[in-house]
Structures are given as C-alpha cells and as structure tokens.
Amino acid sequence: EVQLVESGGGLVKPGGSLRLSCAASGFTFSSYSMNWVRQAPGKGLEWVSSISSSSSYIYYADSVKGRFTISRDNAKNSLYLQMNSLRAEDTAVYYCAGGVVVVAAFDYWGQGTLVTVSS
Amino acid sequence: QSALTQPRSVSGSPGQSVTISCTGTSSDVGGYNYVSWYQQHPGKAPKLMIYDVSKRPSGVPDRFSGSKSGNTASLTISGLQAEDEADYYCCSYAGSPWVFGGGTKLTVL
C-alpha cells in the first residue's frame, strides 16, 4: 500500500525557518517525481515545488522561489522541503504528493502537515 | 503561473448532473492533455478523480467524466449523490510545471 507521511510542521515566527519531511512507502520511491502542494486556511490548492526522480530537475512556484528548497534522499525514501524566510502568507497545510500509477497527475497524497507563520 | 479559473460554486439535486468548468490558456489547459481533477472533503487530503483530461483512476465511479475544448476543461458528475458534496479542483501541466484552479464548491441540494 502506497503511503506518504508528512512531518515537521509547526508554529514559526516570520523570517524563521522550518524543514518538512515526507516519508514514502509501498512503492519504488526512487523511480518517481515528487511534489509539494499547499493549502492556506479556507483557500484552494497551490502547487509549490516538484523534483524529478534523480533530483536532476527541480521547479518552484514564483511565490516560494529563492526561499524554499526541495530535496530528496532516495536511500531513505524521503522527500524534504526546507523553508526559509517564512512569511505569514506561507501559513498552510503542506501536502506531499506524487504520481505513482498515473504519471501526469497526483494520485497519492499525504495527510498534510500544518505550518503556521505568526509572531 | 496564474491560477486556472473555476466557478466558485455549483449545485444540483440528487440524481441530476452538474458540470464544473476550468478555464486556462494555450500555455496550460489548451496546450497539453494533462488536465486532472481532484475531490476534497473538509479536513481531508485531495483525491484524484480524473487524469489526462478524461481518464478515471481505478475505483472512481463512472458517474465522473472529463472533457476539454480549447482552453477550457470540464468535469461532469452525473447521477449526483449526497457524498459528492465537496470541493473540486482542476489542475493542468503548464511547463512550470503545474497550476491549479481556484476550486469549486459543489452543493448537493
């Protein structure tokens, strides 16, 4: 069974940093691109970042470019999101998502981890 | 990276059909056959309902169907059921690579 489990969320002050993790199981993690998608309270889904299977290709939304860094450790079946210079507008539930059975969509999602940026 | 445009809300009675539109540009919806649709119930993670414009993942009822014409994609839900009440989001490959719609709240009357 495919499982994605996020961790690392919490309360952080504006300007602070946080590192999110996503532990993957039930599939060959090293073969698939992975993504972070976030959802601000009461708002819609927003794609944040994507990383290819071998980390050769990395993409960011304009809203986080230069502040967030996506990475992965295929040996540990883990995906990461390093978030620096956090702003109030980064407050959201952050989901780890992947296209495993389906290539060009997100067919598996984690349960999400809440990041709150507030003083 | 502008969000795709969806109606804020749609509604229908049980047994009826509803269609949710998703309008983009030739750089996203119109340029690729990689439109997907997600259902999200309150407090839950999104669930994939349609991918590649019109394909259904295993386990998704055939009451859910997708289509595309030009820069606009559509999700049609026929034979509405109470459990279909949820938020629905479209998503398209855009080269950058992904963009979501703003979401549509479906109310089953």
Tab-separated table of C-alpha atoms in Angstrom:
chain	number	residue	atom	x	y	z
A	1	GLU	CA	0.000	0.000	0.000
A	2	VAL	CA	1.348	3.392	-1.005
A	3	GLN	CA	1.776	5.740	1.954
A	4	LEU	CA	3.069	9.290	2.218
A	5	VAL	CA	3.503	10.689	5.720
A	6	GLU	CA	4.475	14.303	6.271
A	7	SER	CA	6.066	15.708	9.399
A	8	GLY	CA	7.867	18.820	10.587
A	9	GLY	CA	5.078	21.365	10.611
A	10	GLY	CA	4.517	23.776	13.475
A	11	LEU	CA	4.462	27.379	14.614
A	12	VAL	CA	7.297	29.604	13.451
A	13	LYS	CA	7.892	33.363	13.597
A	14	PRO	CA	8.062	35.475	10.431
A	15	GLY	CA	11.551	35.269	8.978
A	16	GLY	CA	12.127	31.886	10.540
A	17	SER	CA	12.862	28.503	9.000
A	18	LEU	CA	11.283	25.065	9.024
A	19	ARG	CA	12.084	21.752	7.351
A	20	LEU	CA	9.272	19.470	6.263
A	21	SER	CA	9.758	15.761	5.630
A	22	CYS	CA	7.694	13.197	3.757
A	23	ALA	CA	8.302	9.501	4.363
A	24	ALA	CA	7.256	7.299	1.456
A	25	SER	CA	6.500	3.587	1.467
A	26	GLY	CA	4.763	0.972	-0.646
A	27	PHE	CA	6.364	1.906	-3.974
A	28	THR	CA	9.777	2.359	-5.580
A	29	PHE	CA	10.291	5.940	-4.393
A	30	SER	CA	13.459	6.444	-6.427
A	31	SER	CA	11.561	5.972	-9.707
A	32	TYR	CA	9.046	8.813	-9.350
A	33	SER	CA	8.929	12.586	-9.342
A	34	MET	CA	7.538	14.072	-6.149
A	35	ASN	CA	5.818	17.306	-5.259
A	36	TRP	CA	4.757	19.663	-2.500
A	37	VAL	CA	1.301	21.242	-2.680
A	38	ARG	CA	-0.054	23.629	-0.048
A	39	GLN	CA	-3.452	24.912	1.024
A	40	ALA	CA	-3.870	28.079	3.057
A	41	PRO	CA	-6.723	28.028	5.586
A	42	GLY	CA	-10.031	28.264	3.741
A	43	LYS	CA	-8.251	28.631	0.392
A	44	GLY	CA	-7.533	26.468	-2.650
A	45	LEU	CA	-4.676	24.193	-3.581
A	46	GLU	CA	-1.391	25.747	-4.685
A	47	TRP	CA	1.447	23.795	-6.304
A	48	VAL	CA	4.702	24.653	-4.507
A	49	SER	CA	7.570	22.581	-5.872
A	50	SER	CA	8.493	19.455	-7.844
A	51	ILE	CA	11.605	17.291	-8.005
A	52	SER	CA	12.395	14.563	-10.529
A	53	SER	CA	13.316	11.036	-9.527
A	54	SER	CA	17.082	11.648	-9.607
A	55	SER	CA	16.866	15.289	-8.490
A	56	SER	CA	18.018	16.422	-11.927
A	57	TYR	CA	15.010	18.645	-12.475
A	58	ILE	CA	13.626	20.959	-9.798
A	59	TYR	CA	10.865	23.515	-10.111
A	60	TYR	CA	9.362	26.125	-7.789
A	61	ALA	CA	6.313	28.334	-7.776
A	62	ASP	CA	7.205	32.023	-8.106
A	63	SER	CA	5.762	32.618	-4.632
A	64	VAL	CA	8.471	30.492	-2.957
A	65	LYS	CA	11.392	30.719	-5.378
A	66	GLY	CA	14.593	31.725	-3.608
A	67	ARG	CA	13.184	30.906	-0.153
A	68	PHE	CA	12.225	27.209	-0.344
A	69	THR	CA	14.431	24.274	-1.332
A	70	ILE	CA	13.098	20.861	-2.288
A	71	SER	CA	15.296	17.789	-1.962
A	72	ARG	CA	15.044	14.031	-1.654
A	73	ASP	CA	17.021	11.097	-0.272
A	74	ASN	CA	16.181	8.022	-2.316
A	75	ALA	CA	18.122	5.775	0.059
A	76	LYS	CA	15.811	6.886	2.875
A	77	ASN	CA	12.637	7.048	0.737
A	78	SER	CA	12.183	10.616	1.898
A	79	LEU	CA	11.218	13.978	0.416
A	80	TYR	CA	12.065	17.301	2.067
A	81	LEU	CA	11.124	20.952	1.877
A	82	GLN	CA	13.450	23.456	3.506
A	83	MET	CA	11.526	26.674	4.075
A	84	ASN	CA	13.451	29.859	4.903
A	85	SER	CA	12.439	33.499	5.303
A	86	LEU	CA	8.922	32.398	6.130
A	87	ARG	CA	6.067	34.868	5.763
A	88	ALA	CA	2.542	34.965	7.143
A	89	GLU	CA	1.234	34.061	3.691
A	90	ASP	CA	3.142	30.772	3.834
A	91	THR	CA	0.726	29.603	6.540
A	92	ALA	CA	-0.899	26.488	5.101
A	93	VAL	CA	-1.284	22.750	5.221
A	94	TYR	CA	1.573	21.315	3.184
A	95	TYR	CA	0.906	18.080	1.309
A	96	CYS	CA	3.430	15.703	-0.156
A	97	ALA	CA	2.004	14.309	-3.409
A	98	GLY	CA	3.157	12.001	-6.154
A	99	GLY	CA	2.146	10.454	-9.439
A	100	VAL	CA	2.814	6.736	-8.993
A	101	VAL	CA	0.258	4.775	-11.014
A	102	VAL	CA	-0.573	7.903	-13.005
A	103	VAL	CA	2.335	9.898	-14.422
A	104	ALA	CA	0.890	13.340	-15.148
A	105	ALA	CA	-1.228	13.832	-12.037
A	106	PHE	CA	-1.078	13.394	-8.267
A	107	ASP	CA	-2.656	10.053	-7.430
A	108	TYR	CA	-1.200	9.757	-3.944
A	109	TRP	CA	-1.266	12.382	-1.202
A	110	GLY	CA	-0.115	12.505	2.372
A	111	GLN	CA	-2.358	13.665	5.187
A	112	GLY	CA	-0.664	17.068	5.281
A	113	THR	CA	1.271	18.977	7.922
A	114	LEU	CA	0.245	22.426	9.149
A	115	VAL	CA	2.726	25.291	9.041
A	116	THR	CA	1.718	28.449	10.903
A	117	VAL	CA	3.805	31.591	10.498
A	118	SER	CA	2.917	34.081	13.194
A	119	SER	CA	4.571	36.280	15.780
B	1	GLN	CA	1.706	30.945	-13.101
B	2	SER	CA	-1.846	32.325	-12.906
B	3	ALA	CA	-4.432	30.019	-11.373
B	4	LEU	CA	-6.942	28.355	-13.661
B	5	THR	CA	-10.453	29.825	-13.470
B	6	GLN	CA	-13.258	27.782	-11.929
B	7	PRO	CA	-16.739	28.855	-10.777
B	8	ARG	CA	-16.805	29.457	-7.018
B	9	SER	CA	-19.814	27.209	-6.550
B	10	VAL	CA	-22.261	24.918	-8.324
B	11	SER	CA	-25.235	22.995	-7.040
B	12	GLY	CA	-27.616	20.254	-8.067
B	13	SER	CA	-30.233	17.922	-6.700
B	14	PRO	CA	-29.681	14.204	-6.162
B	15	GLY	CA	-29.843	12.332	-9.442
B	16	GLN	CA	-29.122	15.410	-11.547
B	17	SER	CA	-25.952	16.216	-13.473
B	18	VAL	CA	-23.603	19.125	-12.905
B	19	THR	CA	-20.640	20.395	-14.891
B	20	ILE	CA	-17.685	22.319	-13.487
B	21	SER	CA	-15.562	24.324	-15.903
B	22	CYS	CA	-11.868	25.087	-15.711
B	23	THR	CA	-10.533	27.811	-17.991
B	24	GLY	CA	-6.876	28.382	-18.682
B	25	THR	CA	-4.762	29.427	-21.620
B	26	SER	CA	-2.933	27.869	-24.547
B	27	SER	CA	0.096	27.586	-22.219
B	28	ASP	CA	-1.631	25.185	-19.862
B	29	VAL	CA	-5.082	23.638	-20.425
B	30	GLY	CA	-5.076	24.281	-24.154
B	31	GLY	CA	-1.504	23.205	-24.699
B	32	TYR	CA	-1.431	19.795	-23.023
B	33	ASN	CA	-3.758	16.846	-22.481
B	34	TYR	CA	-2.683	16.699	-18.847
B	35	VAL	CA	-5.710	18.070	-17.021
B	36	SER	CA	-6.633	16.377	-13.768
B	37	TRP	CA	-9.467	16.843	-11.292
B	38	TYR	CA	-9.424	16.402	-7.511
B	39	GLN	CA	-12.204	15.992	-4.968
B	40	GLN	CA	-11.620	17.254	-1.446
B	41	HIS	CA	-13.901	16.743	1.520
B	42	PRO	CA	-13.466	19.037	4.558
B	43	GLY	CA	-10.369	18.218	6.557
B	44	LYS	CA	-9.242	15.541	4.111
B	45	ALA	CA	-6.485	15.269	1.534
B	46	PRO	CA	-7.465	15.727	-2.123
B	47	LYS	CA	-8.411	12.621	-4.118
B	48	LEU	CA	-7.686	12.173	-7.823
B	49	MET	CA	-10.913	11.744	-9.811
B	50	ILE	CA	-9.861	12.357	-13.436
B	51	TYR	CA	-6.468	12.467	-15.141
B	52	ASP	CA	-5.250	13.054	-18.693
B	53	VAL	CA	-8.438	15.089	-19.341
B	54	SER	CA	-10.862	12.165	-19.350
B	55	LYS	CA	-9.378	9.044	-17.739
B	56	ARG	CA	-10.659	7.661	-14.441
B	57	PRO	CA	-8.384	6.034	-11.864
B	58	SER	CA	-9.380	2.628	-10.626
B	59	GLY	CA	-12.195	2.880	-8.107
B	60	VAL	CA	-13.659	6.190	-9.273
B	61	PRO	CA	-17.315	5.778	-10.310
B	62	ASP	CA	-18.132	6.236	-13.984
B	63	ARG	CA	-20.544	8.984	-12.924
B	64	PHE	CA	-17.470	11.210	-13.089
B	65	SER	CA	-16.284	12.217	-16.552
B	66	GLY	CA	-13.923	14.790	-18.003
B	67	SER	CA	-13.518	16.597	-21.283
B	68	LYS	CA	-11.694	19.512	-22.860
B	69	SER	CA	-12.369	22.002	-25.614
B	70	GLY	CA	-9.722	24.557	-26.452
B	71	ASN	CA	-8.550	26.262	-23.271
B	72	THR	CA	-11.449	25.005	-21.150
B	73	ALA	CA	-11.697	21.652	-19.395
B	74	SER	CA	-14.847	20.327	-17.764
B	75	LEU	CA	-15.767	17.830	-15.071
B	76	THR	CA	-19.263	16.366	-15.283
B	77	ILE	CA	-20.839	14.474	-12.424
B	78	SER	CA	-24.000	12.607	-13.353
B	79	GLY	CA	-26.492	10.959	-11.007
B	80	LEU	CA	-25.495	13.282	-8.162
B	81	GLN	CA	-25.244	11.685	-4.748
B	82	ALA	CA	-25.038	13.273	-1.330
B	83	GLU	CA	-21.446	12.120	-0.911
B	84	ASP	CA	-20.406	14.080	-3.994
B	85	GLU	CA	-20.759	17.299	-1.992
B	86	ALA	CA	-17.168	18.532	-1.764
B	87	ASP	CA	-14.668	20.981	-3.214
B	88	TYR	CA	-13.333	20.184	-6.675
B	89	TYR	CA	-10.064	21.419	-8.134
B	90	CYS	CA	-8.721	21.205	-11.654
B	91	CYS	CA	-5.014	21.066	-12.362
B	92	SER	CA	-3.039	21.339	-15.574
B	93	TYR	CA	0.503	20.750	-16.647
B	94	ALA	CA	1.878	24.143	-17.627
B	95	GLY	CA	5.529	23.542	-18.278
B	96	SER	CA	6.411	25.215	-14.977
B	97	PRO	CA	5.147	22.545	-14.348
B	98	TRP	CA	1.760	22.615	-12.581
B	99	VAL	CA	-1.087	25.051	-12.000
B	100	PHE	CA	-4.311	24.514	-10.042
B	101	GLY	CA	-7.715	26.089	-10.385
B	102	GLY	CA	-9.194	28.120	-7.567
B	103	GLY	CA	-11.659	25.408	-6.635
B	104	THR	CA	-15.417	24.905	-6.896
B	105	LYS	CA	-17.723	24.054	-4.020
B	106	LEU	CA	-20.355	21.534	-5.082
B	107	THR	CA	-23.524	21.575	-3.017
B	108	VAL	CA	-25.992	18.706	-3.330
B	109	LEU	CA	-29.386	20.206	-2.557
